[in-house]
Amino acid sequence: MKIAFFNAKPYEIEFFKKANLTDGHQICYFEMRLTEQTVELARGHEAICTFVNDVLGRSLLERLSQLGVKLVALRSAGYNQVDLVAAREFKISVVRVPAYSPYAVAEHAVALLLTLNRKTHRAHNRVREGNFSLEGLLGFDLHGMTVGIVGTGKIGLCFAEIMKGFQCRILAFDPNPNPEAIKRGVEYVGWEEFLEKSSIISLHCPLLPQTHYIINAKAIEKMQKGVVLLNTSRGGLVETTAVIEGLKSGKIGYLGIDVYEEESALFFDDHSGEVIQDDLLARLMTFPNVLITGHQAFFTEQALENIAMTTLSNVTEFERQGSCRNQVGVE
Ligand code: NAI
């Protein structure tokens, strides 16, 4: 199939070129994101390939269908960025990569936690300047702490297993309890009990209308003072203004985020020479107990290899059968 590949980064092109030795598609790599201004590049392609921050709203999908596009191949697991109702209306199928490395994301959540707790980022900078003072670097033992996980699917379960290794007690909130998690000693509780009893909370559920702002002022109010909040899932799960208030009052002791609700304007590109116009993100960056990474939790060699292989085999399956097992649609 002819595929217009938007938002292409050199690090992923390498993996896609290798995977395409098997699938043999004709891929045009475009550096630009998919927007109203760049959509014309899709002309002459039956499929487009996009990433998490290429937002596919109704008007873009309508234009894509006029240009002859039949398939959107997402190289992501999440698909909240696509208007699936409009995709169905314009007869565009949407496929995704449901799992590529749950370990990558869970391990990054742990990296955020360990860095926030033991302040290795600050210690590293100090030591390089010849400052060996321990002032301000005090951490806490993870051993014996209660860790709360929102969403115990593939990534949440990996995170639970790692935290079990630290001998933490694991609580979970998920409308669909995972039998594997129960087998491994994860305890499912109601939302209020979850918020009250967890010293560390890590988000691993998808962004859905029901989970939008699941962490809001009301939820923060119920949390323990000094709670550690981690979000490696989707920015829209967290109401940033409420979290800023929680940090200012000391209710939230640490915040580690790999995703941010307004990330699409900034993440994945170098803005180091510009003035950041997003005042909420700028405020978050001023807190000493906040650690932000730019949506890199997925970014491991194994994950990139799996993303490339599954994305291209999704396109091949769609081309041969007119459908694909990794298709997403409106429920
Ligand atoms: P999954 O589908 O295996 O698990 C999601 C879990 O969330 C399921 O157990 C589901 O029952 C649960 N859930 C659904 N609604 C819920 C609710 N209202 N409250 C609590 N739990 C709820 O998904 P997986 O693979 O574990 O991925 C989780 C999320 O991680 C993805 O949706 C995506 O947003 C995010 N992600 C982030 C990446 C990054 O680089 N930062 C990379 C990949 C995924």
mmCIF file of C-alpha atoms and ligand atoms in Angstrom:
data_model
loop_
_atom_site.group_PDB
_atom_site.id
_atom_site.type_symbol
_atom_site.label_atom_id
_atom_site.label_comp_id
_atom_site.label_asym_id
_atom_site.label_seq_id
_atom_site.Cartn_x
_atom_site.Cartn_y
_atom_site.Cartn_z
ATOM 1 C CA MET A 1 0.000 0.000 0.000
ATOM 2 C CA LYS A 2 1.056 3.609 -0.482
ATOM 3 C CA ILE A 3 1.430 5.101 2.979
ATOM 4 C CA ALA A 4 1.885 8.789 3.871
ATOM 5 C CA PHE A 5 3.835 8.692 7.122
ATOM 6 C CA PHE A 6 3.363 11.934 9.090
ATOM 7 C CA ASN A 7 5.425 13.316 11.962
ATOM 8 C CA ALA A 8 8.366 11.068 11.010
ATOM 9 C CA LYS A 9 11.385 11.200 13.294
ATOM 10 C CA PRO A 10 14.789 9.850 12.217
ATOM 11 C CA TYR A 11 14.853 7.407 15.161
ATOM 12 C CA GLU A 12 11.644 5.687 14.045
ATOM 13 C CA ILE A 13 12.271 5.777 10.267
ATOM 14 C CA GLU A 14 15.201 3.426 10.881
ATOM 15 C CA PHE A 15 12.905 0.852 12.536
ATOM 16 C CA PHE A 16 10.176 1.212 9.899
ATOM 17 C CA LYS A 17 12.648 0.762 7.023
ATOM 18 C CA LYS A 18 13.836 -2.475 8.582
ATOM 19 C CA ALA A 19 10.303 -3.783 9.250
ATOM 20 C CA ASN A 20 9.216 -2.851 5.720
ATOM 21 C CA LEU A 21 11.744 -5.279 4.246
ATOM 22 C CA THR A 22 9.093 -7.919 5.093
ATOM 23 C CA ASP A 23 5.924 -5.973 4.222
ATOM 24 C CA GLY A 24 7.107 -4.070 1.126
ATOM 25 C CA HIS A 25 4.818 -1.028 1.335
ATOM 26 C CA GLN A 26 5.561 2.247 -0.482
ATOM 27 C CA ILE A 27 6.146 4.684 2.361
ATOM 28 C CA CYS A 28 6.622 8.445 1.999
ATOM 29 C CA TYR A 29 8.090 9.863 5.200
ATOM 30 C CA PHE A 30 7.002 13.448 6.009
ATOM 31 C CA GLU A 31 8.562 15.352 8.906
ATOM 32 C CA MET A 32 5.437 17.479 9.290
ATOM 33 C CA ARG A 33 2.607 16.674 11.608
ATOM 34 C CA LEU A 34 -0.781 15.986 10.090
ATOM 35 C CA THR A 35 -2.690 19.287 10.167
ATOM 36 C CA GLU A 36 -5.181 21.161 7.991
ATOM 37 C CA GLN A 37 -2.132 22.724 6.291
ATOM 38 C CA THR A 38 -0.256 19.463 5.582
ATOM 39 C CA VAL A 39 -3.163 17.110 4.865
ATOM 40 C CA GLU A 40 -2.758 17.582 1.074
ATOM 41 C CA LEU A 41 0.441 15.506 1.312
ATOM 42 C CA ALA A 42 -1.823 12.473 1.745
ATOM 43 C CA ARG A 43 -3.074 12.776 -1.864
ATOM 44 C CA GLY A 44 -2.346 9.586 -3.802
ATOM 45 C CA HIS A 45 -1.925 7.466 -0.656
ATOM 46 C CA GLU A 46 -4.499 4.906 0.498
ATOM 47 C CA ALA A 47 -3.169 4.892 4.047
ATOM 48 C CA ILE A 48 -1.709 7.421 6.412
ATOM 49 C CA CYS A 49 0.395 6.644 9.452
ATOM 50 C CA THR A 50 0.229 9.032 12.432
ATOM 51 C CA PHE A 51 1.365 9.314 16.045
ATOM 52 C CA VAL A 52 -0.276 10.304 19.356
ATOM 53 C CA ASN A 53 -0.275 14.059 18.865
ATOM 54 C CA ASP A 54 -1.586 14.109 15.300
ATOM 55 C CA VAL A 55 -5.171 14.998 16.145
ATOM 56 C CA LEU A 56 -7.625 13.527 13.641
ATOM 57 C CA GLY A 57 -10.788 15.573 14.019
ATOM 58 C CA ARG A 58 -13.843 15.534 11.783
ATOM 59 C CA SER A 59 -12.729 18.057 9.177
ATOM 60 C CA LEU A 60 -9.311 16.412 8.715
ATOM 61 C CA LEU A 61 -10.949 12.999 8.314
ATOM 62 C CA GLU A 62 -13.406 14.420 5.784
ATOM 63 C CA ARG A 63 -10.520 15.882 3.751
ATOM 64 C CA LEU A 64 -8.568 12.612 4.007
ATOM 65 C CA SER A 65 -11.526 10.680 2.623
ATOM 66 C CA GLN A 66 -11.839 13.189 -0.280
ATOM 67 C CA LEU A 67 -8.132 12.555 -0.977
ATOM 68 C CA GLY A 68 -8.782 8.804 -1.212
ATOM 69 C CA VAL A 69 -7.422 7.690 2.174
ATOM 70 C CA LYS A 70 -9.039 4.466 3.389
ATOM 71 C CA LEU A 71 -6.885 3.630 6.392
ATOM 72 C CA VAL A 72 -5.363 5.444 9.364
ATOM 73 C CA ALA A 73 -2.575 3.330 10.843
ATOM 74 C CA LEU A 74 -1.826 4.692 14.300
ATOM 75 C CA ARG A 75 1.625 3.893 15.584
ATOM 76 C CA SER A 76 0.321 4.201 19.135
ATOM 77 C CA ALA A 77 -1.779 2.190 21.563
ATOM 78 C CA GLY A 78 -4.040 5.089 22.605
ATOM 79 C CA TYR A 79 -6.580 6.307 20.030
ATOM 80 C CA ASN A 80 -8.314 9.106 21.920
ATOM 81 C CA GLN A 81 -6.830 11.524 19.351
ATOM 82 C CA VAL A 82 -9.136 10.198 16.609
ATOM 83 C CA ASP A 83 -12.801 11.111 16.110
ATOM 84 C CA LEU A 84 -13.954 7.537 15.544
ATOM 85 C CA VAL A 85 -17.544 8.541 14.791
ATOM 86 C CA ALA A 86 -16.328 10.766 11.956
ATOM 87 C CA ALA A 87 -13.911 8.055 10.756
ATOM 88 C CA ARG A 88 -16.849 5.656 10.424
ATOM 89 C CA GLU A 89 -18.937 8.317 8.655
ATOM 90 C CA PHE A 90 -16.180 8.878 6.076
ATOM 91 C CA LYS A 91 -15.472 5.121 5.710
ATOM 92 C CA ILE A 92 -11.937 5.366 7.017
ATOM 93 C CA SER A 93 -10.716 2.390 9.048
ATOM 94 C CA VAL A 94 -8.467 2.990 12.032
ATOM 95 C CA VAL A 95 -5.900 0.470 13.267
ATOM 96 C CA ARG A 96 -3.506 0.736 16.197
ATOM 97 C CA VAL A 97 -0.701 -1.067 18.016
ATOM 98 C CA PRO A 98 -2.469 -2.377 21.130
ATOM 99 C CA ALA A 99 0.704 -3.490 22.908
ATOM 100 C CA TYR A 100 4.343 -2.961 22.055
ATOM 101 C CA SER A 101 6.116 -2.929 25.361
ATOM 102 C CA PRO A 102 4.173 -2.568 28.581
ATOM 103 C CA TYR A 103 7.557 -2.937 30.303
ATOM 104 C CA ALA A 104 8.871 0.267 28.703
ATOM 105 C CA VAL A 105 6.063 2.407 30.142
ATOM 106 C CA ALA A 106 5.935 0.697 33.549
ATOM 107 C CA GLU A 107 9.720 0.951 33.930
ATOM 108 C CA HIS A 108 9.607 4.665 33.059
ATOM 109 C CA ALA A 109 6.974 5.228 35.762
ATOM 110 C CA VAL A 110 9.365 3.560 38.204
ATOM 111 C CA ALA A 111 12.216 5.760 36.927
ATOM 112 C CA LEU A 112 10.126 8.870 37.666
ATOM 113 C CA LEU A 113 9.315 7.545 41.140
ATOM 114 C CA LEU A 114 12.906 6.706 42.046
ATOM 115 C CA THR A 115 14.224 10.008 40.719
ATOM 116 C CA LEU A 116 11.617 12.057 42.587
ATOM 117 C CA ASN A 117 12.186 10.119 45.793
ATOM 118 C CA ARG A 118 15.999 9.904 45.840
ATOM 119 C CA LYS A 119 16.577 13.135 43.847
ATOM 120 C CA THR A 120 19.291 11.589 41.726
ATOM 121 C CA HIS A 121 18.837 14.323 39.089
ATOM 122 C CA ARG A 122 19.697 16.995 41.641
ATOM 123 C CA ALA A 123 22.478 14.954 43.239
ATOM 124 C CA HIS A 124 24.106 14.373 39.831
ATOM 125 C CA ASN A 125 24.216 18.107 39.058
ATOM 126 C CA ARG A 126 25.554 18.911 42.535
ATOM 127 C CA VAL A 127 28.318 16.330 42.468
ATOM 128 C CA ARG A 128 29.468 17.515 39.026
ATOM 129 C CA GLU A 129 29.942 20.953 40.566
ATOM 130 C CA GLY A 130 31.918 19.574 43.487
ATOM 131 C CA ASN A 131 29.003 19.996 45.911
ATOM 132 C CA PHE A 132 28.716 16.869 48.066
ATOM 133 C CA SER A 133 26.176 18.261 50.543
ATOM 134 C CA LEU A 134 23.167 16.015 51.300
ATOM 135 C CA GLU A 135 20.930 18.933 52.295
ATOM 136 C CA GLY A 136 17.558 18.616 50.515
ATOM 137 C CA LEU A 137 18.199 15.117 49.183
ATOM 138 C CA LEU A 138 16.327 13.173 51.879
ATOM 139 C CA GLY A 139 14.196 10.358 50.456
ATOM 140 C CA PHE A 140 12.037 7.579 51.885
ATOM 141 C CA ASP A 141 12.052 3.762 51.796
ATOM 142 C CA LEU A 142 9.674 2.328 49.224
ATOM 143 C CA HIS A 143 9.700 -0.929 51.172
ATOM 144 C CA GLY A 144 6.336 -1.420 52.885
ATOM 145 C CA MET A 145 4.609 1.567 51.227
ATOM 146 C CA THR A 146 1.108 1.323 49.753
ATOM 147 C CA VAL A 147 1.068 1.886 46.008
ATOM 148 C CA GLY A 148 -2.234 2.581 44.224
ATOM 149 C CA ILE A 149 -2.649 1.756 40.539
ATOM 150 C CA VAL A 150 -5.473 3.185 38.414
ATOM 151 C CA GLY A 151 -5.969 0.751 35.536
ATOM 152 C CA THR A 152 -4.515 -2.730 35.848
ATOM 153 C CA GLY A 153 -4.267 -3.726 32.198
ATOM 154 C CA LYS A 154 -0.978 -4.622 30.530
ATOM 155 C CA ILE A 155 1.058 -1.653 31.800
ATOM 156 C CA GLY A 156 -0.595 -1.407 35.236
ATOM 157 C CA LEU A 157 0.113 -5.095 35.845
ATOM 158 C CA CYS A 158 3.813 -4.689 34.905
ATOM 159 C CA PHE A 159 4.047 -1.692 37.233
ATOM 160 C CA ALA A 160 2.409 -3.738 40.033
ATOM 161 C CA GLU A 161 4.924 -6.548 39.547
ATOM 162 C CA ILE A 162 7.882 -4.176 39.740
ATOM 163 C CA MET A 163 6.526 -2.498 42.864
ATOM 164 C CA LYS A 164 5.907 -5.921 44.434
ATOM 165 C CA GLY A 165 9.653 -6.376 44.055
ATOM 166 C CA PHE A 166 10.123 -3.380 46.364
ATOM 167 C CA GLN A 167 7.795 -5.194 48.793
ATOM 168 C CA CYS A 168 5.066 -2.604 48.520
ATOM 169 C CA ARG A 169 1.397 -3.309 49.191
ATOM 170 C CA ILE A 170 -0.528 -2.847 45.930
ATOM 171 C CA LEU A 171 -4.043 -1.383 45.792
ATOM 172 C CA ALA A 172 -5.901 -0.993 42.540
ATOM 173 C CA PHE A 173 -8.878 0.812 41.092
ATOM 174 C CA ASP A 174 -10.275 -0.610 37.868
ATOM 175 C CA PRO A 175 -13.890 -1.344 36.838
ATOM 176 C CA ASN A 176 -12.561 -4.560 35.232
ATOM 177 C CA PRO A 177 -10.355 -6.306 37.811
ATOM 178 C CA ASN A 178 -7.575 -8.318 36.179
ATOM 179 C CA PRO A 179 -7.526 -11.972 37.411
ATOM 180 C CA GLU A 180 -3.736 -12.068 36.868
ATOM 181 C CA ALA A 181 -3.340 -9.085 39.205
ATOM 182 C CA ILE A 182 -5.558 -10.689 41.860
ATOM 183 C CA LYS A 183 -3.443 -13.859 41.605
ATOM 184 C CA ARG A 184 -0.366 -11.757 42.346
ATOM 185 C CA GLY A 185 -1.856 -10.193 45.451
ATOM 186 C CA VAL A 186 -3.173 -6.884 44.068
ATOM 187 C CA GLU A 187 -6.126 -5.684 46.184
ATOM 188 C CA TYR A 188 -9.030 -3.988 44.383
ATOM 189 C CA VAL A 189 -10.813 -1.294 46.380
ATOM 190 C CA GLY A 190 -13.390 1.459 45.784
ATOM 191 C CA TRP A 191 -12.294 4.927 44.583
ATOM 192 C CA GLU A 192 -12.447 6.707 47.967
ATOM 193 C CA GLU A 193 -10.601 3.978 49.842
ATOM 194 C CA PHE A 194 -8.060 3.875 47.015
ATOM 195 C CA LEU A 195 -7.371 7.600 47.299
ATOM 196 C CA GLU A 196 -7.239 7.580 51.091
ATOM 197 C CA LYS A 197 -4.919 4.596 51.491
ATOM 198 C CA SER A 198 -2.385 5.031 48.659
ATOM 199 C CA SER A 199 0.884 6.829 49.414
ATOM 200 C CA ILE A 200 1.921 6.556 45.772
ATOM 201 C CA ILE A 201 -0.620 6.738 42.925
ATOM 202 C CA SER A 202 0.232 5.766 39.364
ATOM 203 C CA LEU A 203 -2.175 6.195 36.440
ATOM 204 C CA HIS A 204 -2.378 3.443 33.816
ATOM 205 C CA CYS A 205 -5.921 3.685 32.449
ATOM 206 C CA PRO A 206 -6.898 4.998 28.999
ATOM 207 C CA LEU A 207 -8.268 8.500 28.438
ATOM 208 C CA LEU A 208 -12.019 8.083 27.981
ATOM 209 C CA PRO A 209 -14.951 10.424 28.698
ATOM 210 C CA GLN A 210 -15.288 8.589 32.073
ATOM 211 C CA THR A 211 -11.615 9.011 32.972
ATOM 212 C CA HIS A 212 -11.144 12.624 31.801
ATOM 213 C CA TYR A 213 -9.923 14.581 34.882
ATOM 214 C CA ILE A 214 -10.225 11.467 37.080
ATOM 215 C CA ILE A 215 -7.613 13.309 39.158
ATOM 216 C CA ASN A 216 -9.388 16.563 40.015
ATOM 217 C CA ALA A 217 -9.641 18.795 43.106
ATOM 218 C CA LYS A 218 -12.165 16.441 44.749
ATOM 219 C CA ALA A 219 -9.919 13.405 44.273
ATOM 220 C CA ILE A 220 -6.821 15.284 45.473
ATOM 221 C CA GLU A 221 -8.686 16.375 48.593
ATOM 222 C CA LYS A 222 -9.160 12.698 49.543
ATOM 223 C CA MET A 223 -5.476 11.780 49.020
ATOM 224 C CA GLN A 224 -2.858 11.436 51.748
ATOM 225 C CA LYS A 225 -0.786 14.518 52.526
ATOM 226 C CA GLY A 226 2.492 14.262 50.656
ATOM 227 C CA VAL A 227 1.187 11.700 48.132
ATOM 228 C CA VAL A 228 3.343 10.844 45.097
ATOM 229 C CA LEU A 229 1.347 11.185 41.872
ATOM 230 C CA LEU A 230 2.639 9.609 38.643
ATOM 231 C CA ASN A 231 1.074 9.934 35.209
ATOM 232 C CA THR A 232 2.570 8.051 32.280
ATOM 233 C CA SER A 233 -0.805 7.437 30.650
ATOM 234 C CA ARG A 234 -2.545 10.470 29.121
ATOM 235 C CA GLY A 235 -2.450 14.137 30.137
ATOM 236 C CA GLY A 236 -6.233 14.528 30.136
ATOM 237 C CA LEU A 237 -6.551 12.186 33.129
ATOM 238 C CA VAL A 238 -5.253 14.986 35.349
ATOM 239 C CA GLU A 239 -6.727 18.455 35.869
ATOM 240 C CA THR A 240 -3.499 20.461 35.843
ATOM 241 C CA THR A 241 -4.884 23.506 37.688
ATOM 242 C CA ALA A 242 -6.050 21.263 40.562
ATOM 243 C CA VAL A 243 -2.659 19.545 40.713
ATOM 244 C CA ILE A 244 -0.875 22.906 40.871
ATOM 245 C CA GLU A 245 -3.071 23.873 43.847
ATOM 246 C CA GLY A 246 -2.299 20.461 45.427
ATOM 247 C CA LEU A 247 1.435 21.058 45.015
ATOM 248 C CA LYS A 248 1.212 24.582 46.446
ATOM 249 C CA SER A 249 -0.661 23.369 49.531
ATOM 250 C CA GLY A 250 1.717 20.420 50.059
ATOM 251 C CA LYS A 251 -1.081 17.879 49.629
ATOM 252 C CA ILE A 252 0.813 16.483 46.645
ATOM 253 C CA GLY A 253 4.362 15.788 47.790
ATOM 254 C CA TYR A 254 5.762 14.750 44.403
ATOM 255 C CA LEU A 255 4.514 14.805 40.844
ATOM 256 C CA GLY A 256 6.054 12.778 38.015
ATOM 257 C CA ILE A 257 4.484 13.174 34.572
ATOM 258 C CA ASP A 258 5.397 11.914 31.127
ATOM 259 C CA VAL A 259 2.199 13.286 29.609
ATOM 260 C CA TYR A 260 0.440 16.631 29.858
ATOM 261 C CA GLU A 261 -3.048 17.653 28.804
ATOM 262 C CA GLU A 262 -1.810 20.359 26.404
ATOM 263 C CA GLU A 263 1.283 18.469 25.269
ATOM 264 C CA SER A 264 0.407 18.375 21.570
ATOM 265 C CA ALA A 265 1.606 21.963 21.069
ATOM 266 C CA LEU A 266 5.068 21.187 22.464
ATOM 267 C CA PHE A 267 6.041 17.569 22.943
ATOM 268 C CA PHE A 268 8.310 15.663 20.511
ATOM 269 C CA ASP A 269 9.897 18.866 19.156
ATOM 270 C CA ASP A 270 12.733 21.158 20.232
ATOM 271 C CA HIS A 271 11.356 24.450 21.597
ATOM 272 C CA SER A 272 14.472 25.323 23.581
ATOM 273 C CA GLY A 273 14.996 28.601 21.685
ATOM 274 C CA GLU A 274 11.453 29.821 22.214
ATOM 275 C CA VAL A 275 9.451 31.361 25.029
ATOM 276 C CA ILE A 276 7.063 28.694 26.348
ATOM 277 C CA GLN A 277 3.590 30.209 26.070
ATOM 278 C CA ASP A 278 1.868 27.550 28.184
ATOM 279 C CA ASP A 279 1.656 29.146 31.637
ATOM 280 C CA LEU A 280 0.428 25.999 33.405
ATOM 281 C CA LEU A 281 3.331 23.905 32.143
ATOM 282 C CA ALA A 282 5.725 26.763 32.944
ATOM 283 C CA ARG A 283 4.338 26.869 36.510
ATOM 284 C CA LEU A 284 4.723 23.093 36.878
ATOM 285 C CA MET A 285 8.362 23.396 35.825
ATOM 286 C CA THR A 286 9.087 25.748 38.747
ATOM 287 C CA PHE A 287 8.364 23.188 41.487
ATOM 288 C CA PRO A 288 11.410 21.368 42.868
ATOM 289 C CA ASN A 289 9.282 18.265 43.529
ATOM 290 C CA VAL A 290 7.954 17.947 39.977
ATOM 291 C CA LEU A 291 9.620 15.851 37.290
ATOM 292 C CA ILE A 292 8.438 16.130 33.698
ATOM 293 C CA THR A 293 9.486 14.043 30.720
ATOM 294 C CA GLY A 294 8.184 14.629 27.184
ATOM 295 C CA HIS A 295 6.148 11.489 26.439
ATOM 296 C CA GLN A 296 9.153 9.194 26.315
ATOM 297 C CA ALA A 297 7.855 6.328 28.455
ATOM 298 C CA PHE A 298 7.377 4.143 25.368
ATOM 299 C CA PHE A 299 10.805 4.997 23.973
ATOM 300 C CA THR A 300 12.866 1.808 24.076
ATOM 301 C CA GLU A 301 14.447 -0.160 21.247
ATOM 302 C CA GLN A 302 12.145 -3.107 21.796
ATOM 303 C CA ALA A 303 9.058 -0.883 21.738
ATOM 304 C CA LEU A 304 10.099 0.905 18.521
ATOM 305 C CA GLU A 305 10.800 -2.419 16.840
ATOM 306 C CA ASN A 306 7.375 -3.780 17.875
ATOM 307 C CA ILE A 307 5.589 -0.565 16.868
ATOM 308 C CA ALA A 308 7.120 -0.698 13.374
ATOM 309 C CA MET A 309 6.398 -4.399 12.867
ATOM 310 C CA THR A 310 2.791 -4.253 14.124
ATOM 311 C CA THR A 311 1.931 -1.021 12.286
ATOM 312 C CA LEU A 312 3.091 -2.398 8.954
ATOM 313 C CA SER A 313 1.542 -5.829 9.476
ATOM 314 C CA ASN A 314 -1.751 -4.057 10.347
ATOM 315 C CA VAL A 315 -1.589 -2.317 6.954
ATOM 316 C CA THR A 316 -0.748 -5.601 5.194
ATOM 317 C CA GLU A 317 -3.650 -7.395 6.921
ATOM 318 C CA PHE A 318 -6.047 -4.587 5.984
ATOM 319 C CA GLU A 319 -4.812 -4.618 2.379
ATOM 320 C CA ARG A 320 -5.331 -8.390 2.059
ATOM 321 C CA GLN A 321 -8.567 -8.847 4.029
ATOM 322 C CA GLY A 322 -10.236 -5.419 4.139
ATOM 323 C CA SER A 323 -10.188 -5.646 7.938
ATOM 324 C CA CYS A 324 -7.646 -6.029 10.707
ATOM 325 C CA ARG A 325 -7.607 -7.551 14.171
ATOM 326 C CA ASN A 326 -6.184 -4.315 15.604
ATOM 327 C CA GLN A 327 -8.966 -2.157 14.208
ATOM 328 C CA VAL A 328 -10.649 0.314 16.568
ATOM 329 C CA GLY A 329 -14.193 1.529 16.193
ATOM 330 C CA VAL A 330 -17.061 3.143 17.977
ATOM 331 C CA GLU A 331 -18.459 0.890 20.716
HETATM 332 P P1 NAI B 1 -4.890 -1.828 28.725
HETATM 333 O O1 NAI B 1 -6.073 -1.682 27.820
HETATM 334 O O2 NAI B 1 -4.162 -3.127 28.768
HETATM 335 O O3 NAI B 1 -5.338 -1.486 30.240
HETATM 336 C C1 NAI B 1 -6.121 -0.376 30.578
HETATM 337 C C2 NAI B 1 -6.824 -0.693 31.891
HETATM 338 O O4 NAI B 1 -7.521 0.491 32.307
HETATM 339 C C3 NAI B 1 -7.864 -1.827 31.772
HETATM 340 O O5 NAI B 1 -7.659 -2.786 32.790
HETATM 341 C C4 NAI B 1 -9.183 -1.110 31.955
HETATM 342 O O6 NAI B 1 -10.172 -1.900 32.593
HETATM 343 C C5 NAI B 1 -8.754 0.060 32.845
HETATM 344 N N1 NAI B 1 -9.749 1.121 32.908
HETATM 345 C C6 NAI B 1 -10.680 1.470 31.983
HETATM 346 N N2 NAI B 1 -11.480 2.447 32.462
HETATM 347 C C7 NAI B 1 -11.040 2.706 33.723
HETATM 348 C C8 NAI B 1 -11.481 3.590 34.739
HETATM 349 N N3 NAI B 1 -12.553 4.389 34.572
HETATM 350 N N4 NAI B 1 -10.809 3.591 35.914
HETATM 351 C C9 NAI B 1 -9.753 2.766 36.116
HETATM 352 N N5 NAI B 1 -9.306 1.900 35.190
HETATM 353 C C10 NAI B 1 -9.950 1.864 34.011
HETATM 354 O O7 NAI B 1 -3.930 -0.620 28.348
HETATM 355 P P2 NAI B 1 -2.348 -0.519 28.579
HETATM 356 O O8 NAI B 1 -1.649 -1.104 27.422
HETATM 357 O O9 NAI B 1 -2.032 -0.976 29.947
HETATM 358 O O10 NAI B 1 -2.141 1.085 28.461
HETATM 359 C C11 NAI B 1 -2.705 1.968 29.408
HETATM 360 C C12 NAI B 1 -2.556 3.399 28.897
HETATM 361 O O11 NAI B 1 -1.179 3.762 28.897
HETATM 362 C C13 NAI B 1 -2.975 3.617 27.440
HETATM 363 O O12 NAI B 1 -4.376 3.824 27.328
HETATM 364 C C14 NAI B 1 -2.211 4.855 27.049
HETATM 365 O O13 NAI B 1 -3.007 5.986 27.324
HETATM 366 C C15 NAI B 1 -1.016 4.842 27.996
HETATM 367 N N6 NAI B 1 0.261 4.692 27.287
HETATM 368 C C16 NAI B 1 1.245 5.641 27.472
HETATM 369 C C17 NAI B 1 2.457 5.556 26.815
HETATM 370 C C18 NAI B 1 3.570 6.551 27.016
HETATM 371 O O14 NAI B 1 4.568 6.533 26.268
HETATM 372 N N7 NAI B 1 3.503 7.444 27.987
HETATM 373 C C19 NAI B 1 2.705 4.456 25.876
HETATM 374 C C20 NAI B 1 1.644 3.479 25.805
HETATM 375 C C21 NAI B 1 0.477 3.620 26.468
#
